[in-house]
Tab-separated table of C-alpha atoms and ligand atoms in Angstrom:
chain	number	residue	atom	x	y	z
A	4	MET	CA	-13.080	-5.552	1.966
A	5	LEU	CA	-13.215	-5.398	5.745
A	6	ILE	CA	-14.523	-2.432	7.782
A	7	GLN	CA	-13.394	-2.068	11.398
A	8	GLU	CA	-13.752	0.568	14.084
A	9	LEU	CA	-10.950	2.973	14.927
A	10	SER	CA	-10.219	3.636	18.588
A	11	ARG	CA	-10.984	7.122	19.913
A	12	GLN	CA	-7.266	7.962	19.824
A	13	GLU	CA	-6.877	6.708	16.219
A	14	SER	CA	-9.894	8.814	15.238
A	15	LEU	CA	-8.434	11.934	16.899
A	16	ASP	CA	-5.076	11.215	15.192
A	17	LEU	CA	-6.853	11.254	11.825
A	18	LEU	CA	-8.388	14.647	12.676
A	19	ALA	CA	-4.919	15.928	13.592
A	20	ARG	CA	-3.540	14.845	10.191
A	21	ALA	CA	-6.541	16.047	8.171
A	22	HIS	CA	-7.172	19.653	7.308
A	23	LEU	CA	-10.176	19.438	4.974
A	24	GLY	CA	-13.559	18.221	6.185
A	25	ARG	CA	-17.302	18.573	5.698
A	26	LEU	CA	-19.191	20.622	8.261
A	27	ALA	CA	-22.914	19.960	8.662
A	28	CYS	CA	-25.380	22.099	10.557
A	29	ALA	CA	-29.160	22.155	10.653
A	30	HIS	CA	-31.888	24.736	10.983
A	31	LYS	CA	-35.622	24.064	11.239
A	32	SER	CA	-35.100	20.424	10.138
A	33	GLN	CA	-33.078	21.437	7.079
A	34	PRO	CA	-29.488	20.040	6.987
A	35	TYR	CA	-26.709	22.078	5.317
A	36	VAL	CA	-23.190	20.811	4.588
A	37	VAL	CA	-20.115	22.750	3.390
A	38	PRO	CA	-16.470	21.905	2.822
A	39	PHE	CA	-14.148	23.695	5.257
A	40	TYR	CA	-10.516	23.782	6.396
A	41	PHE	CA	-9.755	23.197	10.045
A	42	ALA	CA	-6.873	22.576	12.426
A	43	TYR	CA	-7.271	20.144	15.315
A	44	ASP	CA	-5.917	20.748	18.814
A	45	ASN	CA	-6.846	19.059	22.072
A	46	GLU	CA	-10.497	18.129	21.358
A	47	TYR	CA	-11.252	21.258	19.296
A	48	LEU	CA	-11.386	21.926	15.541
A	49	TYR	CA	-10.387	25.522	14.774
A	50	SER	CA	-11.533	27.365	11.651
A	51	PHE	CA	-12.108	30.788	10.140
A	52	SER	CA	-15.042	32.319	8.284
A	53	THR	CA	-17.060	35.364	7.343
A	54	VAL	CA	-20.710	35.551	8.338
A	55	GLY	CA	-23.048	33.718	5.978
A	56	GLN	CA	-25.635	30.987	6.102
A	57	LYS	CA	-23.565	28.372	7.962
A	58	ILE	CA	-22.535	30.817	10.711
A	59	GLU	CA	-26.099	32.125	11.110
A	60	TRP	CA	-27.401	28.558	11.317
A	61	MET	CA	-24.728	27.465	13.830
A	62	ARG	CA	-25.455	30.525	15.980
A	63	ALA	CA	-29.104	29.465	16.059
A	64	ASN	CA	-28.297	25.784	16.612
A	65	PRO	CA	-24.714	25.043	17.761
A	66	LYS	CA	-25.066	21.251	17.390
A	67	VAL	CA	-22.955	20.262	14.351
A	68	CYS	CA	-21.485	17.224	12.655
A	69	VAL	CA	-18.090	17.036	10.915
A	70	GLU	CA	-16.756	14.363	8.573
A	71	ALA	CA	-13.109	13.935	7.513
A	72	ASP	CA	-11.386	11.098	5.695
A	73	GLU	CA	-8.267	9.666	4.100
A	74	VAL	CA	-9.094	7.735	0.938
A	75	VAL	CA	-6.549	5.543	-0.848
A	76	SER	CA	-9.072	3.533	-2.891
A	77	PRO	CA	-12.692	2.295	-2.587
A	78	GLN	CA	-11.340	-0.644	-0.530
A	79	GLN	CA	-8.812	1.281	1.559
A	80	TRP	CA	-9.867	4.329	3.548
A	81	MET	CA	-10.422	5.797	6.971
A	82	SER	CA	-13.155	8.209	7.961
A	83	VAL	CA	-14.235	9.890	11.155
A	84	ILE	CA	-17.504	11.475	12.189
A	85	VAL	CA	-17.637	14.049	14.976
A	86	PHE	CA	-20.698	15.225	16.834
A	87	GLY	CA	-19.745	18.584	18.242
A	88	ARG	CA	-20.694	22.036	19.412
A	89	TYR	CA	-20.001	25.343	17.661
A	90	GLU	CA	-18.288	28.125	19.652
A	91	GLU	CA	-17.265	31.578	18.422
A	92	LEU	CA	-13.923	33.069	19.449
A	93	PRO	CA	-14.809	36.769	19.797
A	94	ASN	CA	-12.211	39.504	19.452
A	95	ILE	CA	-12.061	40.310	23.177
A	96	PRO	CA	-9.154	39.874	25.634
A	97	GLU	CA	-10.670	36.783	27.342
A	98	TRP	CA	-10.554	34.880	24.053
A	99	ARG	CA	-7.161	36.151	22.852
A	100	GLY	CA	-5.373	32.889	23.783
A	101	ALA	CA	-7.837	30.687	21.866
A	102	ARG	CA	-7.766	33.016	18.824
A	103	GLU	CA	-3.946	33.028	18.797
A	104	LEU	CA	-3.938	29.226	19.001
A	105	ALA	CA	-6.430	29.023	16.105
A	106	ARG	CA	-4.310	31.367	13.950
A	107	LYS	CA	-1.077	29.504	14.759
A	108	LYS	CA	-2.584	26.041	14.159
A	109	LEU	CA	-4.240	27.040	10.871
A	110	LEU	CA	-1.029	28.723	9.694
A	111	GLU	CA	0.975	25.546	10.475
A	112	ARG	CA	-1.296	23.587	8.133
A	113	ASN	CA	-1.569	26.049	5.274
A	114	ALA	CA	0.143	29.346	4.498
A	115	ILE	CA	-3.051	30.747	2.931
A	116	TRP	CA	-5.443	29.249	5.538
A	117	TRP	CA	-7.474	32.450	5.645
A	118	GLU	CA	-8.321	32.607	1.928
A	119	PRO	CA	-11.338	30.216	1.631
A	120	GLY	CA	-12.910	31.842	4.696
A	121	TYR	CA	-12.160	35.401	3.604
A	122	ALA	CA	-12.922	35.513	-0.100
A	123	LYS	CA	-14.814	38.273	-1.831
A	124	THR	CA	-18.239	36.700	-2.296
A	125	ILE	CA	-20.848	37.945	-4.724
A	126	LEU	CA	-24.139	36.096	-4.614
A	127	HIS	CA	-27.272	37.205	-6.439
A	128	ASP	CA	-25.321	40.341	-7.577
A	129	ARG	CA	-24.682	41.368	-3.952
A	130	GLU	CA	-21.265	41.441	-2.292
A	131	ARG	CA	-21.385	40.221	1.277
A	132	PRO	CA	-19.603	42.060	4.128
A	133	LEU	CA	-16.090	40.777	4.894
A	134	ALA	CA	-16.367	40.547	8.683
A	135	ALA	CA	-14.105	37.590	9.470
A	136	PHE	CA	-13.629	35.714	12.739
A	137	PHE	CA	-12.404	32.475	14.245
A	138	TYR	CA	-14.613	29.755	15.609
A	139	ARG	CA	-14.104	26.254	16.953
A	140	ILE	CA	-16.006	22.992	17.206
A	141	HIS	CA	-15.760	21.078	20.463
A	142	VAL	CA	-15.466	17.344	19.760
A	143	GLU	CA	-18.133	15.795	21.996
A	144	GLN	CA	-18.326	12.363	20.358
A	145	ILE	CA	-16.182	10.796	17.670
A	146	THR	CA	-16.319	7.520	15.770
A	147	GLY	CA	-13.930	6.234	13.138
A	148	HIS	CA	-13.979	3.455	10.560
A	149	ARG	CA	-11.137	1.851	8.630
A	150	ALA	CA	-11.636	-0.177	5.446
A	151	THR	CA	-8.901	-2.549	4.296
A	152	PRO	CA	-8.785	-4.897	1.329
A	153	GLU	CA	-9.079	-8.495	2.498
A	154	PRO	CA	-6.148	-10.743	1.593
A	155	ALA	CA	-6.699	-12.649	-1.688
A	156	THR	CA	-8.989	-15.617	-0.986
A	157	PRO	CA	-8.365	-18.962	-2.709
A	158	HIS	CA	-10.860	-19.354	-5.564
A	159	ARG	CA	-12.750	-22.279	-3.991
A	160	ALA	CA	-13.185	-20.461	-0.649
A	161	ARG	CA	-14.849	-17.413	-2.207
A	162	PRO	CA	-18.612	-17.059	-1.610
A	163	SER	CA	-20.627	-18.089	-4.606
A	164	MET	CA	-22.417	-15.346	-6.539
A	165	THR	CA	-25.481	-17.573	-6.618
A	166	GLY	CA	-25.166	-18.883	-3.049
A	167	PRO	CA	-26.705	-17.362	0.067
A	168	ILE	CA	-23.830	-14.856	0.558
A	169	GLY	CA	-23.654	-12.164	-2.137
A	170	GLY	CA	-26.425	-14.076	-3.858
A	171	GLU	CA	-29.138	-13.230	-6.319
A	172	TRP	CA	-29.531	-9.626	-5.197
A	173	LEU	CA	-25.888	-8.934	-6.120
A	174	GLN	CA	-26.296	-10.668	-9.478
A	175	LYS	CA	-29.334	-8.480	-10.167
A	176	ILE	CA	-27.347	-5.316	-9.426
A	177	LEU	CA	-24.333	-6.402	-11.472
A	178	ARG	CA	-26.283	-7.838	-14.409
A	179	PRO	CA	-25.899	-5.605	-17.503
A	180	VAL	CA	-29.063	-3.671	-18.297
A	181	ARG	CA	-30.792	-5.191	-21.352
A	182	LYS	CA	-31.768	-2.659	-23.946
A	183	HIS	CA	-35.272	-3.168	-25.264
A	184	PRO	CA	-35.738	-2.381	-28.949
B	7	LIG	C1	-11.866	23.024	-0.299
B	7	LIG	C2	-12.676	24.109	0.334
B	7	LIG	C3	-12.287	24.639	1.558
B	7	LIG	C4	-13.028	25.657	2.150
B	7	LIG	N1	-12.633	26.156	3.363
B	7	LIG	C5	-13.375	27.121	3.964
B	7	LIG	C6	-13.024	27.616	5.244
B	7	LIG	O1	-12.045	27.196	5.857
B	7	LIG	N2	-13.813	28.584	5.796
B	7	LIG	C7	-14.924	29.052	5.135
B	7	LIG	O2	-15.613	29.934	5.680
B	7	LIG	N3	-15.276	28.595	3.943
B	7	LIG	C8	-14.535	27.647	3.334
B	7	LIG	N4	-14.898	27.156	2.097
B	7	LIG	C9	-16.097	27.715	1.467
B	7	LIG	C10	-17.332	27.100	2.125
B	7	LIG	O3	-17.515	25.790	1.672
B	7	LIG	C11	-18.596	27.923	1.831
B	7	LIG	O4	-18.815	28.009	0.459
B	7	LIG	C12	-18.454	29.307	2.390
B	7	LIG	O5	-17.983	29.273	3.716
B	7	LIG	C13	-19.787	30.050	2.353
B	7	LIG	O6	-20.662	29.383	3.198
B	7	LIG	P1	-21.970	30.163	3.742
B	7	LIG	O7	-22.814	29.194	4.458
B	7	LIG	O8	-21.522	31.394	4.446
B	7	LIG	O9	-22.643	30.458	2.379
B	7	LIG	P2	-23.476	31.707	1.870
B	7	LIG	O10	-22.520	32.631	1.205
B	7	LIG	O11	-24.352	32.254	2.925
B	7	LIG	O12	-24.237	30.891	0.751
B	7	LIG	C14	-25.578	30.930	0.454
B	7	LIG	C15	-25.900	29.751	-0.447
B	7	LIG	O13	-24.875	29.479	-1.381
B	7	LIG	C16	-24.706	28.086	-1.576
B	7	LIG	N5	-23.328	27.690	-1.248
B	7	LIG	C17	-22.565	28.103	-0.191
B	7	LIG	N6	-21.363	27.516	-0.233
B	7	LIG	C18	-21.348	26.719	-1.315
B	7	LIG	C19	-20.383	25.840	-1.878
B	7	LIG	N7	-19.158	25.654	-1.326
B	7	LIG	N8	-20.724	25.161	-3.007
B	7	LIG	C20	-21.943	25.315	-3.566
B	7	LIG	N9	-22.890	26.124	-3.083
B	7	LIG	C21	-22.601	26.818	-1.966
B	7	LIG	C22	-25.688	27.388	-0.668
B	7	LIG	O14	-26.803	26.963	-1.422
B	7	LIG	C23	-26.080	28.444	0.327
B	7	LIG	O15	-27.427	28.286	0.724
B	7	LIG	C24	-14.187	26.141	1.492
B	7	LIG	C25	-14.595	25.599	0.278
B	7	LIG	C26	-13.858	24.591	-0.290
B	7	LIG	C27	-14.324	23.993	-1.601
């Protein structure tokens, strides 16, 4: 298997095709990651949520990280990692354009885009308030990797399992575990 870098444009193209990612934020040295739906447009990821832990944490610390991928098999995949900044899109006239864009983009991707972000949530026997809003993540840095299976190598050219490449350490990992009586 070979892993290579994607260009910035290839990485942004993956974000434009993807709609499910992992959003990580951090508060007082504690990381927190959640799955979320998003729609990409022109260096921003748009999404929708009610207020809970992730929103409170991103309000306190807007520096976030997002991961998205396309996986065909363990040897064939692409993934991107974004370092970005959280921004709320408040329900005021100045932000109407951005909120409309978010709604339109999310709707294009999924007819029920609002449901995961606007679900009745009961935690510890308490229902949380359903105050929903749009937010976006500005893509400040992005990297992408692509893994491809290497073409079949002739038997004699393959690295030896006991040689210096893929050597004893790999044998140790792959060796079946002996059961002691
Ligand atoms: C495929 C998918 C897509 C989703 N898309 C969206 C979306 O677009 N917008 C959106 O707002 N939410 C989405 N969700 C739900 C999201 O992952 C969070 O569960 C939700 O947003 C609540 O997050 P919170 O920080 O407000 O949690 P809170 O309700 O404040 O949760 C408190 C605690 O519950 C636990 N918890 C929270 N979420 C999860 C979870 N998913 N799994 C296990 N434990 C959890 C954590 O320990 C957390 O500390 C999606 C979930 C999935 C699986």
